[in-house]
Amino acid sequence: MPQLTHPEVDRIRLDHVLAALGNPVRLGVIARLAAGEHLNCTTALPDVPKSSASHHWRVLRESGLLHQQREGRFITMTLRRRELDERFPGLLDAVLTAAAETA
Amino acid sequence: MPQLTHPEVDRIRLDHVLAALGNPVRLGVIARLAAGEHLNCTTALPDVPKSSASHHWRVLRESGLLHQQREGRFITMTLRRRELDERFPGLLDAVLTAAAETA
């Protein structure tokens, strides 16, 4: 399995974060993680073809939005909330509020 | 010339806005408009090939981020600031602050 690489917090790029969030499937994943859901790569997106799901996870990980960790047969996902709030104050809150109010 | 169509404020979609902002050229245009620059389609992006520039303007217009208006030979651009702030409170401020601090 390939190495799961994550950008350091000071390398997280605004345009990459916005592009990653600019997709309804990925925005939905981030909203669910922010709401406290526990997601893993096998169960999180049951209606999305596996290759599309893999693409979405990669975009979310490489943008710096989430952290992926192998746990046995699964890869679990954690929102990098504290780091994102440190890097871009108020951004994730504004996005999540907008997502909740216009869903 | 094709009709310039703009979404009504209550049809502006968060994922479209985020995807439109998730590109450094488009993010730069929005930051310049927010800072009060007057941009038109001929002078705004001198280093971008015309076909790419046209694509960026279309994405920005169709997402609801800016308003385009023909004025003689030019098309001028206006940020839909009030409408965006009404639709997604705090979002554009957070994005612009993040863009300014990590540019």
mmCIF file of N, CA and C in Angstrom, chain A residues 12-63:
data_model
loop_
_atom_site.group_PDB
_atom_site.id
_atom_site.type_symbol
_atom_site.label_atom_id
_atom_site.label_comp_id
_atom_site.label_asym_id
_atom_site.label_seq_id
_atom_site.Cartn_x
_atom_site.Cartn_y
_atom_site.Cartn_z
ATOM 1 N N ILE A 12 0.019 23.902 4.242
ATOM 2 C CA ILE A 12 -1.362 23.758 3.770
ATOM 3 C C ILE A 12 -1.724 24.998 2.969
ATOM 4 N N ARG A 13 -2.191 24.775 1.742
ATOM 5 C CA ARG A 13 -2.459 25.894 0.827
ATOM 6 C C ARG A 13 -3.942 26.196 0.751
ATOM 7 N N LEU A 14 -4.257 27.480 0.832
ATOM 8 C CA LEU A 14 -5.652 27.906 0.792
ATOM 9 C C LEU A 14 -6.362 27.437 -0.475
ATOM 10 N N ASP A 15 -5.721 27.608 -1.628
ATOM 11 C CA ASP A 15 -6.404 27.220 -2.870
ATOM 12 C C ASP A 15 -6.669 25.720 -2.907
ATOM 13 N N HIS A 16 -5.753 24.926 -2.345
ATOM 14 C CA HIS A 16 -5.972 23.480 -2.327
ATOM 15 C C HIS A 16 -7.118 23.109 -1.383
ATOM 16 N N VAL A 17 -7.178 23.785 -0.234
ATOM 17 C CA VAL A 17 -8.261 23.519 0.717
ATOM 18 C C VAL A 17 -9.614 23.883 0.101
ATOM 19 N N LEU A 18 -9.680 25.047 -0.549
ATOM 20 C CA LEU A 18 -10.943 25.485 -1.148
ATOM 21 C C LEU A 18 -11.357 24.557 -2.290
ATOM 22 N N ALA A 19 -10.378 24.155 -3.101
ATOM 23 C CA ALA A 19 -10.706 23.243 -4.210
ATOM 24 C C ALA A 19 -11.186 21.902 -3.653
ATOM 25 N N ALA A 20 -10.551 21.440 -2.570
ATOM 26 C CA ALA A 20 -10.970 20.164 -1.977
ATOM 27 C C ALA A 20 -12.398 20.260 -1.444
ATOM 28 N N LEU A 21 -12.731 21.406 -0.856
ATOM 29 C CA LEU A 21 -14.076 21.598 -0.297
ATOM 30 C C LEU A 21 -15.112 21.888 -1.389
ATOM 31 N N GLY A 22 -14.648 22.225 -2.569
ATOM 32 C CA GLY A 22 -15.550 22.632 -3.643
ATOM 33 C C GLY A 22 -16.167 21.468 -4.397
ATOM 34 N N ASN A 23 -16.570 20.480 -3.667
ATOM 35 C CA ASN A 23 -17.180 19.276 -4.248
ATOM 36 C C ASN A 23 -18.166 18.752 -3.216
ATOM 37 N N PRO A 24 -19.392 18.447 -3.601
ATOM 38 C CA PRO A 24 -20.409 18.099 -2.592
ATOM 39 C C PRO A 24 -20.090 16.833 -1.800
ATOM 40 N N VAL A 25 -19.459 15.856 -2.429
ATOM 41 C CA VAL A 25 -19.121 14.629 -1.690
ATOM 42 C C VAL A 25 -18.077 14.936 -0.623
ATOM 43 N N ARG A 26 -17.035 15.674 -1.016
ATOM 44 C CA ARG A 26 -15.952 15.966 -0.061
ATOM 45 C C ARG A 26 -16.423 16.931 1.029
ATOM 46 N N LEU A 27 -17.235 17.903 0.640
ATOM 47 C CA LEU A 27 -17.789 18.837 1.624
ATOM 48 C C LEU A 27 -18.643 18.072 2.635
ATOM 49 N N GLY A 28 -19.401 17.092 2.153
ATOM 50 C CA GLY A 28 -20.227 16.280 3.042
ATOM 51 C C GLY A 28 -19.391 15.477 4.025
ATOM 52 N N VAL A 29 -18.277 14.923 3.555
ATOM 53 C CA VAL A 29 -17.383 14.165 4.438
ATOM 54 C C VAL A 29 -16.844 15.066 5.543
ATOM 55 N N ILE A 30 -16.420 16.272 5.160
ATOM 56 C CA ILE A 30 -15.836 17.189 6.150
ATOM 57 C C ILE A 30 -16.903 17.614 7.163
ATOM 58 N N ALA A 31 -18.119 17.855 6.687
ATOM 59 C CA ALA A 31 -19.198 18.230 7.606
ATOM 60 C C ALA A 31 -19.500 17.090 8.584
ATOM 61 N N ARG A 32 -19.460 15.855 8.099
ATOM 62 C CA ARG A 32 -19.738 14.706 8.978
ATOM 63 C C ARG A 32 -18.625 14.535 10.016
ATOM 64 N N LEU A 33 -17.377 14.685 9.578
ATOM 65 C CA LEU A 33 -16.263 14.593 10.533
ATOM 66 C C LEU A 33 -16.355 15.710 11.568
ATOM 67 N N ALA A 34 -16.693 16.915 11.104
ATOM 68 C CA ALA A 34 -16.788 18.056 12.027
ATOM 69 C C ALA A 34 -17.906 17.841 13.044
ATOM 70 N N ALA A 35 -18.929 17.098 12.634
ATOM 71 C CA ALA A 35 -20.053 16.827 13.535
ATOM 72 C C ALA A 35 -19.754 15.670 14.484
ATOM 73 N N GLY A 36 -18.573 15.069 14.347
ATOM 74 C CA GLY A 36 -18.171 14.040 15.296
ATOM 75 C C GLY A 36 -18.346 12.612 14.813
ATOM 76 N N GLU A 37 -18.768 12.432 13.554
ATOM 77 C CA GLU A 37 -18.896 11.060 13.044
ATOM 78 C C GLU A 37 -17.526 10.409 12.928
ATOM 79 N N HIS A 38 -17.493 9.111 13.178
ATOM 80 C CA HIS A 38 -16.266 8.346 12.957
ATOM 81 C C HIS A 38 -16.367 7.684 11.590
ATOM 82 N N LEU A 39 -15.453 8.041 10.716
ATOM 83 C CA LEU A 39 -15.521 7.519 9.352
ATOM 84 C C LEU A 39 -14.281 6.694 9.037
ATOM 85 N N ASN A 40 -14.486 5.623 8.317
ATOM 86 C CA ASN A 40 -13.330 4.949 7.726
ATOM 87 C C ASN A 40 -13.584 4.761 6.237
ATOM 88 N N CYS A 41 -12.510 4.446 5.530
ATOM 89 C CA CYS A 41 -12.554 4.482 4.076
ATOM 90 C C CYS A 41 -13.500 3.438 3.501
ATOM 91 N N THR A 42 -13.843 2.421 4.302
ATOM 92 C CA THR A 42 -14.691 1.347 3.784
ATOM 93 C C THR A 42 -16.167 1.678 3.930
ATOM 94 N N THR A 43 -16.510 2.380 4.992
ATOM 95 C CA THR A 43 -17.931 2.580 5.293
ATOM 96 C C THR A 43 -18.425 4.000 5.017
ATOM 97 N N ALA A 44 -17.500 4.942 4.815
ATOM 98 C CA ALA A 44 -17.910 6.347 4.800
ATOM 99 C C ALA A 44 -18.743 6.723 3.583
ATOM 100 N N LEU A 45 -18.430 6.147 2.435
ATOM 101 C CA LEU A 45 -19.078 6.563 1.184
ATOM 102 C C LEU A 45 -19.636 5.336 0.468
ATOM 103 N N PRO A 46 -20.670 4.717 1.036
ATOM 104 C CA PRO A 46 -21.161 3.455 0.486
ATOM 105 C C PRO A 46 -21.701 3.564 -0.933
ATOM 106 N N ASP A 47 -22.158 4.769 -1.330
ATOM 107 C CA ASP A 47 -22.778 4.910 -2.649
ATOM 108 C C ASP A 47 -21.826 5.451 -3.715
ATOM 109 N N VAL A 48 -20.575 5.632 -3.341
ATOM 110 C CA VAL A 48 -19.603 6.194 -4.281
ATOM 111 C C VAL A 48 -18.702 5.063 -4.782
ATOM 112 N N PRO A 49 -18.497 4.944 -6.100
ATOM 113 C CA PRO A 49 -17.599 3.900 -6.623
ATOM 114 C C PRO A 49 -16.227 3.998 -5.958
ATOM 115 N N LYS A 50 -15.600 2.843 -5.750
ATOM 116 C CA LYS A 50 -14.365 2.804 -4.958
ATOM 117 C C LYS A 50 -13.279 3.713 -5.532
ATOM 118 N N SER A 51 -13.170 3.758 -6.872
ATOM 119 C CA SER A 51 -12.098 4.578 -7.452
ATOM 120 C C SER A 51 -12.370 6.064 -7.220
ATOM 121 N N SER A 52 -13.652 6.462 -7.287
ATOM 122 C CA SER A 52 -13.989 7.861 -6.994
ATOM 123 C C SER A 52 -13.725 8.168 -5.530
ATOM 124 N N ALA A 53 -14.101 7.233 -4.662
ATOM 125 C CA ALA A 53 -13.893 7.451 -3.230
ATOM 126 C C ALA A 53 -12.403 7.616 -2.938
ATOM 127 N N SER A 54 -11.581 6.764 -3.529
ATOM 128 C CA SER A 54 -10.133 6.864 -3.315
ATOM 129 C C SER A 54 -9.618 8.224 -3.751
ATOM 130 N N HIS A 55 -10.128 8.711 -4.864
ATOM 131 C CA HIS A 55 -9.728 10.039 -5.336
ATOM 132 C C HIS A 55 -10.115 11.108 -4.319
ATOM 133 N N HIS A 56 -11.352 11.041 -3.832
ATOM 134 C CA HIS A 56 -11.796 12.047 -2.855
ATOM 135 C C HIS A 56 -10.926 12.025 -1.588
ATOM 136 N N TRP A 57 -10.612 10.806 -1.091
ATOM 137 C CA TRP A 57 -9.781 10.719 0.122
ATOM 138 C C TRP A 57 -8.405 11.319 -0.119
ATOM 139 N N ARG A 58 -7.862 11.052 -1.296
ATOM 140 C CA ARG A 58 -6.524 11.564 -1.598
ATOM 141 C C ARG A 58 -6.535 13.090 -1.647
ATOM 142 N N VAL A 59 -7.559 13.664 -2.329
ATOM 143 C CA VAL A 59 -7.646 15.133 -2.418
ATOM 144 C C VAL A 59 -7.783 15.738 -1.024
ATOM 145 N N LEU A 60 -8.613 15.125 -0.188
ATOM 146 C CA LEU A 60 -8.810 15.648 1.172
ATOM 147 C C LEU A 60 -7.535 15.532 2.005
ATOM 148 N N ARG A 61 -6.829 14.417 1.851
ATOM 149 C CA ARG A 61 -5.592 14.234 2.624
ATOM 150 C C ARG A 61 -4.503 15.192 2.126
ATOM 151 N N GLU A 62 -4.312 15.246 0.808
ATOM 152 C CA GLU A 62 -3.208 16.047 0.264
ATOM 153 C C GLU A 62 -3.444 17.544 0.422
ATOM 154 N N SER A 63 -4.703 17.968 0.518
ATOM 155 C CA SER A 63 -4.988 19.388 0.749
ATOM 156 C C SER A 63 -4.689 19.771 2.196
#
